[in-house]
Amino acid sequence: LAVKVGRAAAEVLGGEHRPLVLIGKDTRISSDMLECALIAGLTAAGADVLRLGVVPTPAVAYLSVLHNADAGIVISASHNPFEHNGIKIFNGSGYKLSDELEAAIEEHVLSDEEPKNTSFDKLGRIICVQTEPVEEYIEHLAMAAEGGNHNVRILVDCANGAASAVAPKLFKRLNMNADFINCEPDGVNINNECGSTHMDQLKEKVVSGGYDLGIAFDGDADRCLAVDEKGNEVDGDKIMAACAQYERERGMLNQNAIVATVMSNMGMHVYCRENGLKLVCTDVGDRHVLEKMLECGYCIGGEQSGHIIFTRFATTGDGELAALRLLKALDEKKCTLSE
């Protein structure tokens, strides 16, 4: 199936030229196997491939734009257990594929017709670049951090997933006082009683360790939840509200609006109403959130689950970016996360 998806993606997204496709993956034991199968399909159909290794999902979206790729592919099942896996595709602009393109790829995959043969001189290659793509993504996040927050002690739960390859380097790059847990992936421990879907361990360690706050990512690091110094969970709604209030005070919140979904807590509606913020709700799903943001020019949106989009910096939800923007707001407000 992965070979077929690779061939179909190259044929649908490539057009008349030799396409370039970036591939990233999370830490699941099956990700290497699926990566090789995808590369076989892509190169058989004449696409060149740049392997990114273990990186967060939003890194693939960002790097696809940076390297002028035709597509970016992520091998991940996000917050699900290790025995699951999946294939996600971004277009060359860093956005998830349209329904029409997804349908075209699906039609190729399910077709009984033999795939078109590519002549040997037109087979794709695995290419190398002089720069280190992960470092390029870290530099991008460091820019978005706008200096970060050096006044707090942070505990970061990497969910034994893709954040393990980026978060320690990122927080070191920013000289932040951060410790890390669940940062030793072995292929089967991703999301296993850790990360943003299993917060108990982080809550206990934040309180017992005297940390100012905790940050939890999911397996592919496109989601972020937080824990305050008292051990209370801070969900995506609260993170969005805090960041939006901070951005509004700086005059940076377009139309004073937040885009959320119909699943957002009623407290979010009350908070926005009492603080002069406009809350726009869409159907469930980050795709619907992003569509509304792009349609109306809004700059902060997301879901209660911690999938938060900052269109000033990214084309998709980014857990590490959300954490950095929250830390920046805390630094400016000079208050605790519980406050």
GROMACS .gro file of C-alpha atoms in nm:
model
  339
    1LEU     CA    1   0.000   0.000   0.000
    2ALA     CA    2   0.278   0.244   0.089
    3VAL     CA    3   0.453   0.174  -0.243
    4LYS     CA    4   0.127   0.247  -0.425
    5VAL     CA    5   0.076   0.568  -0.229
    6GLY     CA    6   0.429   0.679  -0.318
    7ARG     CA    7   0.375   0.614  -0.689
    8ALA     CA    8   0.034   0.780  -0.687
    9ALA     CA    9   0.159   1.088  -0.502
   10ALA     CA   10   0.443   1.134  -0.751
   11GLU     CA   11   0.213   1.096  -1.051
   12VAL     CA   12  -0.063   1.325  -0.918
   13LEU     CA   13   0.155   1.597  -0.763
   14GLY     CA   14   0.448   1.594  -1.004
   15GLY     CA   15   0.291   1.712  -1.325
   16GLU     CA   16   0.527   1.727  -1.623
   17HIS     CA   17   0.847   1.789  -1.427
   18ARG     CA   18   1.056   1.573  -1.192
   19PRO     CA   19   0.895   1.627  -0.851
   20LEU     CA   20   1.082   1.670  -0.524
   21VAL     CA   21   0.922   1.509  -0.218
   22LEU     CA   22   1.036   1.544   0.143
   23ILE     CA   23   0.974   1.255   0.385
   24GLY     CA   24   0.975   1.274   0.764
   25LYS     CA   25   0.867   1.018   1.022
   26ASP     CA   26   0.800   0.964   1.389
   27THR     CA   27   0.966   0.705   1.613
   28ARG     CA   28   0.734   0.406   1.559
   29ILE     CA   29   0.907   0.078   1.483
   30SER     CA   30   0.714   0.054   1.153
   31SER     CA   31   0.811   0.399   1.029
   32ASP     CA   32   1.144   0.287   0.878
   33MET     CA   33   0.973   0.011   0.681
   34LEU     CA   34   0.702   0.240   0.550
   35GLU     CA   35   0.958   0.508   0.465
   36CYS     CA   36   1.151   0.264   0.245
   37ALA     CA   37   0.830   0.148   0.076
   38LEU     CA   38   0.720   0.505   0.007
   39ILE     CA   39   1.062   0.594  -0.134
   40ALA     CA   40   1.048   0.289  -0.362
   41GLY     CA   41   0.713   0.404  -0.499
   42LEU     CA   42   0.813   0.768  -0.534
   43THR     CA   43   1.144   0.702  -0.710
   44ALA     CA   44   0.985   0.436  -0.934
   45ALA     CA   45   0.749   0.707  -1.057
   46GLY     CA   46   1.036   0.950  -1.118
   47ALA     CA   47   1.031   1.164  -0.803
   48ASP     CA   48   1.342   1.270  -0.613
   49VAL     CA   49   1.326   1.226  -0.237
   50LEU     CA   50   1.488   1.419   0.048
   51ARG     CA   51   1.483   1.215   0.369
   52LEU     CA   52   1.438   1.424   0.684
   53GLY     CA   53   1.457   1.140   0.935
   54VAL     CA   54   1.266   1.168   1.263
   55VAL     CA   55   1.102   1.512   1.271
   56PRO     CA   56   0.771   1.660   1.389
   57THR     CA   57   0.484   1.677   1.142
   58PRO     CA   58   0.496   2.061   1.125
   59ALA     CA   59   0.868   2.042   1.040
   60VAL     CA   60   0.781   1.860   0.718
   61ALA     CA   61   0.527   2.128   0.627
   62TYR     CA   62   0.776   2.409   0.692
   63LEU     CA   63   1.071   2.243   0.518
   64SER     CA   64   0.863   2.153   0.213
   65VAL     CA   65   0.812   2.524   0.152
   66LEU     CA   66   1.172   2.614   0.238
   67HIS     CA   67   1.314   2.361  -0.009
   68ASN     CA   68   1.060   2.437  -0.285
   69ALA     CA   69   0.935   2.078  -0.276
   70ASP     CA   70   0.628   1.956  -0.460
   71ALA     CA   71   0.507   1.769  -0.153
   72GLY     CA   72   0.597   1.665   0.198
   73ILE     CA   73   0.504   1.326   0.342
   74VAL     CA   74   0.482   1.239   0.713
   75ILE     CA   75   0.479   0.882   0.838
   76SER     CA   76   0.299   0.899   1.171
   77ALA     CA   77  -0.016   0.803   1.358
   78SER     CA   78   0.009   1.110   1.580
   79HIS     CA   79  -0.119   1.042   1.934
   80ASN     CA   80  -0.215   0.678   1.869
   81PRO     CA   81  -0.035   0.367   2.008
   82PHE     CA   82   0.282   0.240   1.841
   83GLU     CA   83   0.113  -0.041   1.645
   84HIS     CA   84  -0.079   0.216   1.440
   85ASN     CA   85   0.080   0.421   1.165
   86GLY     CA   86  -0.030   0.650   0.887
   87ILE     CA   87   0.071   0.855   0.584
   88LYS     CA   88  -0.001   1.229   0.572
   89ILE     CA   89   0.074   1.446   0.269
   90PHE     CA   90   0.130   1.823   0.248
   91ASN     CA   91   0.141   2.016  -0.077
   92GLY     CA   92   0.433   2.235  -0.176
   93SER     CA   93   0.281   2.531   0.008
   94GLY     CA   94   0.284   2.342   0.339
   95TYR     CA   95  -0.091   2.283   0.358
   96LYS     CA   96  -0.278   1.955   0.379
   97LEU     CA   97  -0.401   1.833   0.042
   98SER     CA   98  -0.738   1.939  -0.092
   99ASP     CA   99  -1.018   1.684  -0.107
  100GLU     CA  100  -0.977   1.677  -0.485
  101LEU     CA  101  -0.607   1.588  -0.473
  102GLU     CA  102  -0.666   1.327  -0.202
  103ALA     CA  103  -0.936   1.171  -0.418
  104ALA     CA  104  -0.706   1.167  -0.722
  105ILE     CA  105  -0.431   0.990  -0.525
  106GLU     CA  106  -0.684   0.746  -0.381
  107GLU     CA  107  -0.813   0.669  -0.730
  108HIS     CA  108  -0.460   0.579  -0.841
  109VAL     CA  109  -0.400   0.362  -0.534
  110LEU     CA  110  -0.725   0.167  -0.572
  111SER     CA  111  -0.706   0.130  -0.949
  112ASP     CA  112  -0.658  -0.220  -1.093
  113GLU     CA  113  -0.458  -0.076  -1.384
  114GLU     CA  114  -0.086  -0.142  -1.398
  115PRO     CA  115   0.110   0.175  -1.306
  116LYS     CA  116   0.292   0.356  -1.584
  117ASN     CA  117   0.653   0.245  -1.618
  118THR     CA  118   0.924   0.509  -1.583
  119SER     CA  119   1.223   0.472  -1.813
  120PHE     CA  120   1.544   0.386  -1.632
  121ASP     CA  121   1.702   0.724  -1.706
  122LYS     CA  122   1.406   0.899  -1.540
  123LEU     CA  123   1.399   0.708  -1.212
  124GLY     CA  124   1.408   0.930  -0.905
  125ARG     CA  125   1.701   0.960  -0.666
  126ILE     CA  126   1.748   1.003  -0.294
  127ILE     CA  127   1.917   1.342  -0.273
  128CYS     CA  128   2.131   1.510  -0.012
  129VAL     CA  129   2.154   1.876   0.085
  130GLN     CA  130   2.445   2.064   0.240
  131THR     CA  131   2.234   2.211   0.519
  132GLU     CA  132   2.083   2.006   0.802
  133PRO     CA  133   1.703   2.030   0.761
  134VAL     CA  134   1.631   1.974   1.132
  135GLU     CA  135   1.859   2.264   1.221
  136GLU     CA  136   1.673   2.482   0.969
  137TYR     CA  137   1.346   2.400   1.145
  138ILE     CA  138   1.499   2.473   1.487
  139GLU     CA  139   1.620   2.812   1.364
  140HIS     CA  140   1.269   2.886   1.238
  141LEU     CA  141   1.120   2.803   1.580
  142ALA     CA  142   1.388   3.005   1.759
  143MET     CA  143   1.291   3.306   1.548
  144ALA     CA  144   0.925   3.255   1.634
  145ALA     CA  145   1.014   3.236   2.006
  146GLU     CA  146   1.121   3.602   1.997
  147GLY     CA  147   1.376   3.548   2.270
  148GLY     CA  148   1.184   3.290   2.470
  149ASN     CA  149   1.148   3.286   2.847
  150HIS     CA  150   1.452   3.240   3.069
  151ASN     CA  151   1.272   3.309   3.396
  152VAL     CA  152   1.091   2.978   3.435
  153ARG     CA  153   1.191   2.618   3.504
  154ILE     CA  154   1.017   2.385   3.258
  155LEU     CA  155   0.957   2.010   3.241
  156VAL     CA  156   0.896   1.884   2.887
  157ASP     CA  157   0.730   1.550   2.802
  158CYS     CA  158   0.835   1.444   2.452
  159ALA     CA  159   0.602   1.139   2.444
  160ASN     CA  160   0.895   0.927   2.322
  161GLY     CA  161   0.804   1.065   1.982
  162ALA     CA  162   0.927   1.308   1.719
  163ALA     CA  163   0.979   1.589   1.971
  164SER     CA  164   1.262   1.381   2.117
  165ALA     CA  165   1.472   1.469   1.810
  166VAL     CA  166   1.403   1.844   1.825
  167ALA     CA  167   1.287   1.976   2.164
  168PRO     CA  168   1.613   1.926   2.361
  169LYS     CA  169   1.813   2.102   2.087
  170LEU     CA  170   1.553   2.377   2.058
  171PHE     CA  171   1.537   2.463   2.428
  172LYS     CA  172   1.918   2.448   2.450
  173ARG     CA  173   1.941   2.680   2.149
  174LEU     CA  174   1.718   2.927   2.339
  175ASN     CA  175   1.910   2.885   2.667
  176MET     CA  176   1.592   2.793   2.850
  177ASN     CA  177   1.595   2.607   3.182
  178ALA     CA  178   1.426   2.285   3.069
  179ASP     CA  179   1.437   1.921   3.172
  180PHE     CA  180   1.296   1.638   2.962
  181ILE     CA  181   1.109   1.316   3.026
  182ASN     CA  182   0.996   1.040   2.787
  183CYS     CA  183   1.270   1.142   2.548
  184GLU     CA  184   1.420   0.797   2.478
  185PRO     CA  185   1.215   0.636   2.199
  186ASP     CA  186   1.266   0.264   2.134
  187GLY     CA  187   1.008   0.216   1.859
  188VAL     CA  188   0.730   0.085   2.081
  189ASN     CA  189   0.707   0.333   2.370
  190ILE     CA  190   0.571   0.630   2.174
  191ASN     CA  191   0.263   0.776   2.354
  192ASN     CA  192   0.283   0.490   2.606
  193GLU     CA  193   0.137   0.640   2.926
  194CYS     CA  194   0.305   0.970   2.838
  195GLY     CA  195   0.265   1.280   2.626
  196SER     CA  196  -0.039   1.500   2.574
  197THR     CA  197  -0.288   1.211   2.592
  198HIS     CA  198  -0.154   1.078   2.925
  199MET     CA  199  -0.074   1.375   3.150
  200ASP     CA  200  -0.068   1.217   3.498
  201GLN     CA  201   0.307   1.155   3.504
  202LEU     CA  202   0.387   1.511   3.396
  203LYS     CA  203   0.147   1.661   3.651
  204GLU     CA  204   0.306   1.463   3.935
  205LYS     CA  205   0.662   1.546   3.833
  206VAL     CA  206   0.592   1.918   3.786
  207VAL     CA  207   0.459   1.947   4.140
  208SER     CA  208   0.711   1.716   4.309
  209GLY     CA  209   1.001   1.873   4.121
  210GLY     CA  210   0.899   2.232   4.190
  211TYR     CA  211   0.875   2.328   3.822
  212ASP     CA  212   0.704   2.646   3.707
  213LEU     CA  213   0.517   2.456   3.437
  214GLY     CA  214   0.514   2.144   3.224
  215ILE     CA  215   0.474   2.104   2.848
  216ALA     CA  216   0.343   1.786   2.682
  217PHE     CA  217   0.364   1.698   2.313
  218ASP     CA  218   0.201   1.410   2.127
  219GLY     CA  219   0.382   1.152   1.913
  220ASP     CA  220   0.435   1.373   1.608
  221ALA     CA  221   0.457   1.700   1.806
  222ASP     CA  222   0.180   1.885   1.629
  223ARG     CA  223  -0.011   1.921   1.958
  224CYS     CA  224   0.079   2.084   2.287
  225LEU     CA  225  -0.087   2.085   2.627
  226ALA     CA  226   0.052   2.237   2.946
  227VAL     CA  227   0.051   2.183   3.323
  228ASP     CA  228   0.067   2.475   3.566
  229GLU     CA  229   0.284   2.486   3.879
  230LYS     CA  230  -0.004   2.343   4.084
  231GLY     CA  231  -0.040   2.037   3.860
  232ASN     CA  232  -0.353   2.155   3.679
  233GLU     CA  233  -0.394   2.076   3.310
  234VAL     CA  234  -0.402   2.372   3.071
  235ASP     CA  235  -0.577   2.265   2.752
  236GLY     CA  236  -0.572   2.407   2.402
  237ASP     CA  237  -0.857   2.648   2.466
  238LYS     CA  238  -0.673   2.807   2.758
  239ILE     CA  239  -0.343   2.822   2.568
  240MET     CA  240  -0.517   2.996   2.277
  241ALA     CA  241  -0.692   3.239   2.510
  242ALA     CA  242  -0.368   3.332   2.688
  243CYS     CA  243  -0.174   3.374   2.364
  244ALA     CA  244  -0.456   3.570   2.197
  245GLN     CA  245  -0.483   3.810   2.491
  246TYR     CA  246  -0.106   3.867   2.478
  247GLU     CA  247  -0.111   3.922   2.101
  248ARG     CA  248  -0.403   4.164   2.130
  249GLU     CA  249  -0.215   4.373   2.388
  250ARG     CA  250   0.069   4.400   2.135
  251GLY     CA  251  -0.171   4.500   1.858
  252MET     CA  252  -0.088   4.178   1.671
  253LEU     CA  253  -0.421   3.990   1.690
  254ASN     CA  254  -0.600   4.035   1.359
  255GLN     CA  255  -0.959   4.149   1.416
  256ASN     CA  256  -0.916   4.051   1.785
  257ALA     CA  257  -1.032   3.704   1.686
  258ILE     CA  258  -0.969   3.342   1.784
  259VAL     CA  259  -1.089   3.050   1.570
  260ALA     CA  260  -1.196   2.743   1.768
  261THR     CA  261  -1.435   2.454   1.710
  262VAL     CA  262  -1.781   2.369   1.834
  263MET     CA  263  -1.610   2.140   2.091
  264SER     CA  264  -1.456   2.434   2.275
  265ASN     CA  265  -1.560   2.474   2.637
  266MET     CA  266  -1.832   2.725   2.720
  267GLY     CA  267  -1.577   2.892   2.947
  268MET     CA  268  -1.392   2.993   2.632
  269HIS     CA  269  -1.704   3.174   2.508
  270VAL     CA  270  -1.745   3.352   2.842
  271TYR     CA  271  -1.376   3.450   2.857
  272CYS     CA  272  -1.379   3.595   2.506
  273ARG     CA  273  -1.702   3.783   2.565
  274GLU     CA  274  -1.575   3.936   2.892
  275ASN     CA  275  -1.237   4.030   2.746
  276GLY     CA  276  -1.342   4.180   2.415
  277LEU     CA  277  -1.224   3.891   2.200
  278LYS     CA  278  -1.415   3.759   1.900
  279LEU     CA  279  -1.461   3.380   1.905
  280VAL     CA  280  -1.532   3.214   1.571
  281CYS     CA  281  -1.631   2.846   1.586
  282THR     CA  282  -1.603   2.590   1.305
  283ASP     CA  283  -1.679   2.222   1.269
  284VAL     CA  284  -1.441   1.984   1.445
  285GLY     CA  285  -1.106   1.934   1.274
  286ASP     CA  286  -0.797   2.148   1.222
  287ARG     CA  287  -0.866   2.165   0.848
  288HIS     CA  288  -1.190   2.355   0.911
  289VAL     CA  289  -1.012   2.583   1.157
  290LEU     CA  290  -0.736   2.665   0.908
  291GLU     CA  291  -0.981   2.723   0.623
  292LYS     CA  292  -1.166   2.983   0.830
  293MET     CA  293  -0.838   3.146   0.937
  294LEU     CA  294  -0.716   3.178   0.579
  295GLU     CA  295  -1.056   3.294   0.455
  296CYS     CA  296  -1.086   3.576   0.709
  297GLY     CA  297  -0.722   3.660   0.785
  298TYR     CA  298  -0.729   3.541   1.147
  299CYS     CA  299  -0.392   3.452   1.304
  300ILE     CA  300  -0.466   3.223   1.602
  301GLY     CA  301  -0.689   2.917   1.597
  302GLY     CA  302  -0.704   2.558   1.705
  303GLU     CA  303  -0.864   2.285   1.907
  304GLN     CA  304  -0.908   2.202   2.273
  305SER     CA  305  -0.683   1.899   2.214
  306GLY     CA  306  -0.383   2.130   2.177
  307HIS     CA  307  -0.363   2.142   1.798
  308ILE     CA  308  -0.299   2.517   1.764
  309ILE     CA  309  -0.221   2.714   1.448
  310PHE     CA  310  -0.032   3.044   1.438
  311THR     CA  311  -0.054   3.158   1.076
  312ARG     CA  312   0.212   3.425   1.129
  313PHE     CA  313   0.466   3.144   1.162
  314ALA     CA  314   0.320   2.819   1.028
  315THR     CA  315   0.080   2.655   0.784
  316THR     CA  316  -0.033   2.382   1.024
  317GLY     CA  317  -0.059   2.305   1.395
  318ASP     CA  318   0.279   2.300   1.569
  319GLY     CA  319   0.313   2.187   1.930
  320GLU     CA  320   0.660   2.328   1.988
  321LEU     CA  321   0.562   2.661   1.833
  322ALA     CA  322   0.254   2.676   2.059
  323ALA     CA  323   0.472   2.607   2.364
  324LEU     CA  324   0.714   2.884   2.269
  325ARG     CA  325   0.436   3.137   2.212
  326LEU     CA  326   0.284   3.049   2.552
  327LEU     CA  327   0.624   3.088   2.720
  328LYS     CA  328   0.670   3.425   2.549
  329ALA     CA  329   0.331   3.543   2.678
  330LEU     CA  330   0.423   3.430   3.031
  331ASP     CA  331   0.753   3.617   3.011
  332GLU     CA  332   0.583   3.940   2.906
  333LYS     CA  333   0.302   3.911   3.162
  334LYS     CA  334   0.541   3.830   3.451
  335CYS     CA  335   0.293   3.589   3.605
  336THR     CA  336   0.258   3.218   3.679
  337LEU     CA  337   0.077   2.988   3.440
  338SER     CA  338  -0.201   2.930   3.695
  339GLU     CA  339  -0.254   3.308   3.710
   0.00000   0.00000   0.00000
